[in-house]
């Protein structure tokens, strides 16, 4: 079984690819909506949540963990790998494919404040700097707005604040450095213009998950679990068309107390 988690629905943009490449896998997904957003939480609390969720997933039988969240990967993956005996796949902003594909040598990164402030991100960026000019755009509030559903007015307002300035800075690649952002990729593309290519690493992460996955005789079921008090994950997944289609057969649950 593959255990996957994120602060909310964002990680499902990675999970849908995982389902496509390993349809036979059993998946248990935790949306930590009771503690979302992760983008501005203190490090100690991120670590506490990641430890707790990963331990719980392993207790449920997960033999592979996917941290489908850039923020949690940036701050917690090293500790989890030191402590746990199962393979752990994380996600990080796709600076590498963006830098390698850029003709202008100038790329933009959309991510949470926590991701951009992390040591791990700075080390990654330093590998491509200064040959590639990397322009960071923190997006406070955006993942949270996506968590409110496609029609929430903050999505439009925040994208208009974050994207046009970056696009005007002469970049030709724009990295979606938070797993929530692929859900608003069309709006980002419209604001960025068609000269700019968006970079989403979801498919590449799924390929890595497939490499690490060892088949077990288990039913191919998908359980989606929220740590929010009510079961608001179901309504949210159904409100994003690309998710409702991809997770039509999934079961929705509210987390048991031991996961809170
Ligand atoms: N989806 C997450 C990420 O990739 C976290 C967003 C948040 O909770 O702030 O960074």
mmCIF file of C-alpha atoms and ligand atoms in Angstrom:
data_model
loop_
_atom_site.group_PDB
_atom_site.id
_atom_site.type_symbol
_atom_site.label_atom_id
_atom_site.label_comp_id
_atom_site.label_asym_id
_atom_site.label_seq_id
_atom_site.Cartn_x
_atom_site.Cartn_y
_atom_site.Cartn_z
ATOM 1 C CA UNK A 1 0.000 0.000 0.000
ATOM 2 C CA UNK A 2 1.172 3.527 -0.810
ATOM 3 C CA UNK A 3 0.619 6.190 1.849
ATOM 4 C CA UNK A 4 0.426 9.753 0.516
ATOM 5 C CA UNK A 5 -0.149 13.025 2.339
ATOM 6 C CA UNK A 6 -0.385 16.793 1.960
ATOM 7 C CA UNK A 7 -1.976 19.663 3.869
ATOM 8 C CA UNK A 8 -5.111 19.321 1.726
ATOM 9 C CA UNK A 9 -6.245 18.559 -1.824
ATOM 10 C CA UNK A 10 -2.978 19.702 -3.435
ATOM 11 C CA UNK A 11 -1.298 16.315 -3.140
ATOM 12 C CA UNK A 12 -4.111 14.790 -5.163
ATOM 13 C CA UNK A 13 -2.580 16.471 -8.237
ATOM 14 C CA UNK A 14 0.348 14.081 -7.718
ATOM 15 C CA UNK A 15 -1.821 11.161 -6.603
ATOM 16 C CA UNK A 16 -3.876 11.247 -9.827
ATOM 17 C CA UNK A 17 -0.639 10.572 -11.764
ATOM 18 C CA UNK A 18 0.319 7.805 -9.341
ATOM 19 C CA UNK A 19 -3.032 6.159 -10.002
ATOM 20 C CA UNK A 20 -2.474 6.431 -13.701
ATOM 21 C CA UNK A 21 0.937 4.759 -13.663
ATOM 22 C CA UNK A 22 0.197 2.178 -10.917
ATOM 23 C CA UNK A 23 -3.555 1.505 -11.226
ATOM 24 C CA UNK A 24 -3.209 -1.745 -9.283
ATOM 25 C CA UNK A 25 -1.839 -0.046 -6.141
ATOM 26 C CA UNK A 26 -3.822 0.413 -2.969
ATOM 27 C CA UNK A 27 -3.596 4.066 -1.878
ATOM 28 C CA UNK A 28 -4.370 5.777 1.387
ATOM 29 C CA UNK A 29 -4.249 9.564 1.211
ATOM 30 C CA UNK A 30 -4.286 11.936 4.162
ATOM 31 C CA UNK A 31 -5.386 15.542 3.574
ATOM 32 C CA UNK A 32 -4.255 17.279 6.744
ATOM 33 C CA UNK A 33 -6.932 19.945 6.405
ATOM 34 C CA UNK A 34 -7.292 20.297 10.148
ATOM 35 C CA UNK A 35 -3.763 21.770 10.171
ATOM 36 C CA UNK A 36 -3.730 23.486 6.748
ATOM 37 C CA UNK A 37 -2.146 25.514 5.349
ATOM 38 C CA UNK A 38 1.410 24.293 5.861
ATOM 39 C CA UNK A 39 2.894 27.254 3.976
ATOM 40 C CA UNK A 40 3.409 29.447 7.021
ATOM 41 C CA UNK A 41 3.458 26.961 9.931
ATOM 42 C CA UNK A 42 6.519 26.875 12.179
ATOM 43 C CA UNK A 43 9.073 24.164 11.440
ATOM 44 C CA UNK A 44 8.473 22.278 14.718
ATOM 45 C CA UNK A 45 4.790 21.904 13.935
ATOM 46 C CA UNK A 46 5.380 20.774 10.358
ATOM 47 C CA UNK A 47 7.764 18.151 11.670
ATOM 48 C CA UNK A 48 5.263 17.037 14.278
ATOM 49 C CA UNK A 49 2.504 16.621 11.691
ATOM 50 C CA UNK A 50 4.749 14.840 9.171
ATOM 51 C CA UNK A 51 6.037 12.430 11.840
ATOM 52 C CA UNK A 52 2.569 11.729 13.104
ATOM 53 C CA UNK A 53 0.978 11.177 9.695
ATOM 54 C CA UNK A 54 3.857 9.051 8.369
ATOM 55 C CA UNK A 55 3.787 6.849 11.495
ATOM 56 C CA UNK A 56 0.033 6.475 11.182
ATOM 57 C CA UNK A 57 0.276 5.526 7.494
ATOM 58 C CA UNK A 58 2.891 2.892 8.267
ATOM 59 C CA UNK A 59 0.629 1.598 11.031
ATOM 60 C CA UNK A 60 -2.076 1.212 8.371
ATOM 61 C CA UNK A 61 0.273 -0.935 6.287
ATOM 62 C CA UNK A 62 1.963 1.594 3.975
ATOM 63 C CA UNK A 63 5.233 0.268 2.600
ATOM 64 C CA UNK A 64 6.004 3.410 0.619
ATOM 65 C CA UNK A 65 5.359 7.009 1.666
ATOM 66 C CA UNK A 66 4.888 9.947 -0.697
ATOM 67 C CA UNK A 67 5.103 13.447 0.748
ATOM 68 C CA UNK A 68 2.946 15.106 -1.917
ATOM 69 C CA UNK A 69 3.751 18.557 -0.595
ATOM 70 C CA UNK A 70 6.699 20.794 -1.423
ATOM 71 C CA UNK A 71 6.553 22.567 1.930
ATOM 72 C CA UNK A 72 6.595 19.383 4.014
ATOM 73 C CA UNK A 73 9.290 17.829 1.824
ATOM 74 C CA UNK A 74 11.487 20.912 2.158
ATOM 75 C CA UNK A 75 11.370 20.850 5.947
ATOM 76 C CA UNK A 76 10.748 17.247 6.975
ATOM 77 C CA UNK A 77 11.938 14.655 4.475
ATOM 78 C CA UNK A 78 15.473 14.299 5.879
ATOM 79 C CA UNK A 79 14.190 13.575 9.375
ATOM 80 C CA UNK A 80 11.605 11.118 8.114
ATOM 81 C CA UNK A 81 14.186 9.270 6.039
ATOM 82 C CA UNK A 82 16.528 9.052 9.033
ATOM 83 C CA UNK A 83 13.819 7.679 11.264
ATOM 84 C CA UNK A 84 11.733 5.369 9.077
ATOM 85 C CA UNK A 85 12.516 2.128 7.315
ATOM 86 C CA UNK A 86 10.254 2.527 4.290
ATOM 87 C CA UNK A 87 11.139 4.351 1.055
ATOM 88 C CA UNK A 88 10.019 7.979 1.124
ATOM 89 C CA UNK A 89 9.439 9.983 -2.068
ATOM 90 C CA UNK A 90 9.105 13.756 -1.794
ATOM 91 C CA UNK A 91 8.355 16.611 -4.179
ATOM 92 C CA UNK A 92 10.416 19.713 -4.814
ATOM 93 C CA UNK A 93 10.009 22.686 -7.147
ATOM 94 C CA UNK A 94 11.046 21.674 -10.685
ATOM 95 C CA UNK A 95 13.979 24.072 -10.949
ATOM 96 C CA UNK A 96 16.026 21.509 -12.854
ATOM 97 C CA UNK A 97 13.618 20.899 -15.763
ATOM 98 C CA UNK A 98 12.848 24.625 -15.861
ATOM 99 C CA UNK A 99 16.518 25.659 -15.955
ATOM 100 C CA UNK A 100 17.448 23.007 -18.521
ATOM 101 C CA UNK A 101 14.547 23.984 -20.777
ATOM 102 C CA UNK A 102 14.902 27.748 -20.481
ATOM 103 C CA UNK A 103 16.128 29.561 -23.621
ATOM 104 C CA UNK A 104 16.333 32.904 -21.870
ATOM 105 C CA UNK A 105 18.149 31.591 -18.810
ATOM 106 C CA UNK A 106 15.493 33.141 -16.634
ATOM 107 C CA UNK A 107 12.821 31.229 -14.704
ATOM 108 C CA UNK A 108 10.141 32.001 -12.110
ATOM 109 C CA UNK A 109 9.116 29.932 -9.089
ATOM 110 C CA UNK A 110 5.693 30.051 -7.433
ATOM 111 C CA UNK A 111 5.769 28.387 -3.993
ATOM 112 C CA UNK A 112 4.840 28.842 -0.352
ATOM 113 C CA UNK A 113 6.863 31.115 1.918
ATOM 114 C CA UNK A 114 8.048 28.079 3.885
ATOM 115 C CA UNK A 115 9.314 26.258 0.811
ATOM 116 C CA UNK A 116 11.256 29.254 -0.473
ATOM 117 C CA UNK A 117 12.745 29.951 2.973
ATOM 118 C CA UNK A 118 13.982 26.393 3.477
ATOM 119 C CA UNK A 119 17.607 25.318 3.460
ATOM 120 C CA UNK A 120 16.730 22.501 1.092
ATOM 121 C CA UNK A 121 15.248 24.881 -1.483
ATOM 122 C CA UNK A 122 18.195 27.267 -1.245
ATOM 123 C CA UNK A 123 20.629 24.416 -1.803
ATOM 124 C CA UNK A 124 18.653 23.261 -4.843
ATOM 125 C CA UNK A 125 18.481 26.784 -6.308
ATOM 126 C CA UNK A 126 22.206 27.334 -5.733
ATOM 127 C CA UNK A 127 22.981 24.454 -8.128
ATOM 128 C CA UNK A 128 21.474 26.436 -11.024
ATOM 129 C CA UNK A 129 22.348 29.960 -9.945
ATOM 130 C CA UNK A 130 23.859 32.169 -11.405
ATOM 131 C CA UNK A 131 23.774 30.503 -14.869
ATOM 132 C CA UNK A 132 19.999 30.624 -14.585
ATOM 133 C CA UNK A 133 18.326 33.650 -13.070
ATOM 134 C CA UNK A 134 15.756 32.294 -10.605
ATOM 135 C CA UNK A 135 13.017 34.680 -9.537
ATOM 136 C CA UNK A 136 11.143 33.495 -6.440
ATOM 137 C CA UNK A 137 7.545 34.511 -5.905
ATOM 138 C CA UNK A 138 6.106 33.484 -2.537
ATOM 139 C CA UNK A 139 2.335 33.058 -2.748
ATOM 140 C CA UNK A 140 0.857 33.498 0.746
ATOM 141 C CA UNK A 141 -2.814 32.571 0.836
ATOM 142 C CA UNK A 142 -2.961 30.834 -2.549
ATOM 143 C CA UNK A 143 -3.000 27.206 -1.366
ATOM 144 C CA UNK A 144 -5.582 28.206 1.225
ATOM 145 C CA UNK A 145 -7.744 29.841 -1.445
ATOM 146 C CA UNK A 146 -7.547 26.663 -3.573
ATOM 147 C CA UNK A 147 -8.740 24.778 -0.458
ATOM 148 C CA UNK A 148 -11.908 26.909 -0.547
ATOM 149 C CA UNK A 149 -12.921 25.612 -4.003
ATOM 150 C CA UNK A 150 -12.637 26.738 -7.636
ATOM 151 C CA UNK A 151 -15.038 29.652 -7.323
ATOM 152 C CA UNK A 152 -13.382 31.356 -4.392
ATOM 153 C CA UNK A 153 -12.633 34.999 -5.333
ATOM 154 C CA UNK A 154 -9.249 34.979 -3.551
ATOM 155 C CA UNK A 155 -7.853 32.664 -6.236
ATOM 156 C CA UNK A 156 -8.367 35.263 -8.944
ATOM 157 C CA UNK A 157 -7.252 38.134 -6.710
ATOM 158 C CA UNK A 158 -4.051 36.442 -5.531
ATOM 159 C CA UNK A 159 -3.056 35.166 -8.980
ATOM 160 C CA UNK A 160 -3.405 38.712 -10.307
ATOM 161 C CA UNK A 161 -1.052 39.829 -7.537
ATOM 162 C CA UNK A 162 1.594 37.137 -8.053
ATOM 163 C CA UNK A 163 1.757 36.187 -11.736
ATOM 164 C CA UNK A 164 1.816 39.301 -13.986
ATOM 165 C CA UNK A 165 4.924 40.838 -12.362
ATOM 166 C CA UNK A 166 6.851 37.600 -12.754
ATOM 167 C CA UNK A 167 5.747 37.217 -16.360
ATOM 168 C CA UNK A 168 6.903 40.768 -17.105
ATOM 169 C CA UNK A 169 10.371 39.991 -15.717
ATOM 170 C CA UNK A 170 11.351 38.114 -18.886
ATOM 171 C CA UNK A 171 11.100 34.501 -17.726
ATOM 172 C CA UNK A 172 10.226 31.699 -20.153
ATOM 173 C CA UNK A 173 9.597 28.900 -17.614
ATOM 174 C CA UNK A 174 7.329 29.132 -14.579
ATOM 175 C CA UNK A 175 7.534 26.438 -11.915
ATOM 176 C CA UNK A 176 4.419 25.372 -10.003
ATOM 177 C CA UNK A 177 6.290 24.802 -6.744
ATOM 178 C CA UNK A 178 3.293 23.814 -4.633
ATOM 179 C CA UNK A 179 1.076 20.822 -5.351
ATOM 180 C CA UNK A 180 -2.064 22.937 -5.009
ATOM 181 C CA UNK A 181 -1.121 25.158 -7.960
ATOM 182 C CA UNK A 182 -1.692 22.675 -10.841
ATOM 183 C CA UNK A 183 -5.406 23.008 -10.017
ATOM 184 C CA UNK A 184 -5.227 26.654 -11.134
ATOM 185 C CA UNK A 185 -2.713 26.077 -13.944
ATOM 186 C CA UNK A 186 -5.104 27.328 -16.645
ATOM 187 C CA UNK A 187 -5.556 30.625 -14.862
ATOM 188 C CA UNK A 188 -1.820 30.944 -14.263
ATOM 189 C CA UNK A 189 -1.143 30.200 -17.940
ATOM 190 C CA UNK A 190 -3.688 32.792 -19.041
ATOM 191 C CA UNK A 191 -2.007 35.453 -16.897
ATOM 192 C CA UNK A 192 1.528 34.397 -17.833
ATOM 193 C CA UNK A 193 0.867 34.288 -21.578
ATOM 194 C CA UNK A 194 1.717 31.549 -24.039
ATOM 195 C CA UNK A 195 5.424 32.442 -24.288
ATOM 196 C CA UNK A 196 5.901 30.978 -20.816
ATOM 197 C CA UNK A 197 5.902 27.219 -20.222
ATOM 198 C CA UNK A 198 4.553 25.992 -16.885
ATOM 199 C CA UNK A 199 6.506 23.272 -15.096
ATOM 200 C CA UNK A 200 4.605 20.733 -12.997
ATOM 201 C CA UNK A 201 6.587 17.745 -11.693
ATOM 202 C CA UNK A 202 3.562 15.589 -10.760
ATOM 203 C CA UNK A 203 4.083 13.120 -13.600
ATOM 204 C CA UNK A 204 7.826 12.780 -12.922
ATOM 205 C CA UNK A 205 7.131 12.150 -9.211
ATOM 206 C CA UNK A 206 4.661 9.413 -10.150
ATOM 207 C CA UNK A 207 7.320 7.776 -12.326
ATOM 208 C CA UNK A 208 9.669 7.797 -9.324
ATOM 209 C CA UNK A 209 6.935 6.289 -7.126
ATOM 210 C CA UNK A 210 6.489 3.528 -9.702
ATOM 211 C CA UNK A 211 10.230 2.785 -9.598
ATOM 212 C CA UNK A 212 10.122 2.435 -5.810
ATOM 213 C CA UNK A 213 6.836 0.530 -5.626
ATOM 214 C CA UNK A 214 6.912 -3.183 -4.925
ATOM 215 C CA UNK A 215 3.721 -4.936 -5.913
ATOM 216 C CA UNK A 216 1.785 -6.683 -3.124
ATOM 217 C CA UNK A 217 -1.340 -8.791 -3.349
ATOM 218 C CA UNK A 218 -3.796 -6.132 -2.241
ATOM 219 C CA UNK A 219 -7.058 -4.702 -3.564
ATOM 220 C CA UNK A 220 -6.650 -1.550 -5.644
ATOM 221 C CA UNK A 221 -8.693 0.750 -3.434
ATOM 222 C CA UNK A 222 -8.243 4.475 -2.807
ATOM 223 C CA UNK A 223 -9.114 5.887 0.618
ATOM 224 C CA UNK A 224 -9.120 9.669 1.021
ATOM 225 C CA UNK A 225 -8.994 10.812 4.633
ATOM 226 C CA UNK A 226 -9.316 14.324 6.040
ATOM 227 C CA UNK A 227 -8.214 15.567 9.460
ATOM 228 C CA UNK A 228 -10.746 18.402 9.257
ATOM 229 C CA UNK A 229 -13.566 18.039 11.738
ATOM 230 C CA UNK A 230 -16.241 17.538 9.140
ATOM 231 C CA UNK A 231 -15.816 15.547 5.962
ATOM 232 C CA UNK A 232 -15.234 18.581 3.775
ATOM 233 C CA UNK A 233 -12.725 16.775 1.554
ATOM 234 C CA UNK A 234 -15.469 15.060 -0.431
ATOM 235 C CA UNK A 235 -17.236 18.284 -1.403
ATOM 236 C CA UNK A 236 -13.951 19.910 -2.303
ATOM 237 C CA UNK A 237 -12.741 17.030 -4.485
ATOM 238 C CA UNK A 238 -16.086 17.025 -6.260
ATOM 239 C CA UNK A 239 -15.860 20.763 -6.889
ATOM 240 C CA UNK A 240 -12.549 20.539 -8.811
ATOM 241 C CA UNK A 241 -13.466 18.846 -12.130
ATOM 242 C CA UNK A 242 -10.053 17.219 -12.719
ATOM 243 C CA UNK A 243 -10.123 15.705 -9.225
ATOM 244 C CA UNK A 244 -13.727 14.573 -9.235
ATOM 245 C CA UNK A 245 -13.068 12.590 -12.403
ATOM 246 C CA UNK A 246 -9.774 11.108 -11.219
ATOM 247 C CA UNK A 247 -11.160 10.076 -7.805
ATOM 248 C CA UNK A 248 -14.679 9.073 -8.777
ATOM 249 C CA UNK A 249 -14.323 5.607 -7.233
ATOM 250 C CA UNK A 250 -12.528 6.657 -4.030
ATOM 251 C CA UNK A 251 -13.935 6.378 -0.521
ATOM 252 C CA UNK A 252 -13.984 9.440 1.749
ATOM 253 C CA UNK A 253 -13.408 9.288 5.493
ATOM 254 C CA UNK A 254 -12.976 11.619 8.416
ATOM 255 C CA UNK A 255 -9.810 10.827 10.371
ATOM 256 C CA UNK A 256 -9.985 8.731 13.524
ATOM 257 C CA UNK A 257 -8.783 10.507 16.683
ATOM 258 C CA UNK A 258 -5.366 8.848 16.571
ATOM 259 C CA UNK A 259 -4.540 10.785 13.405
ATOM 260 C CA UNK A 260 -5.407 14.215 14.811
HETATM 261 N N1 LIG B 1 0.539 21.647 -1.208
HETATM 262 C C1 LIG B 1 1.572 22.155 -0.405
HETATM 263 C C2 LIG B 1 2.876 22.382 -1.095
HETATM 264 O O1 LIG B 1 3.136 21.705 -2.071
HETATM 265 C C3 LIG B 1 1.269 22.947 0.844
HETATM 266 C C4 LIG B 1 0.497 24.184 0.697
HETATM 267 C C5 LIG B 1 0.105 24.756 2.053
HETATM 268 O O2 LIG B 1 -0.522 24.039 2.818
HETATM 269 O O3 LIG B 1 0.442 25.910 2.307
HETATM 270 O O4 LIG B 1 3.681 23.179 -0.696
#
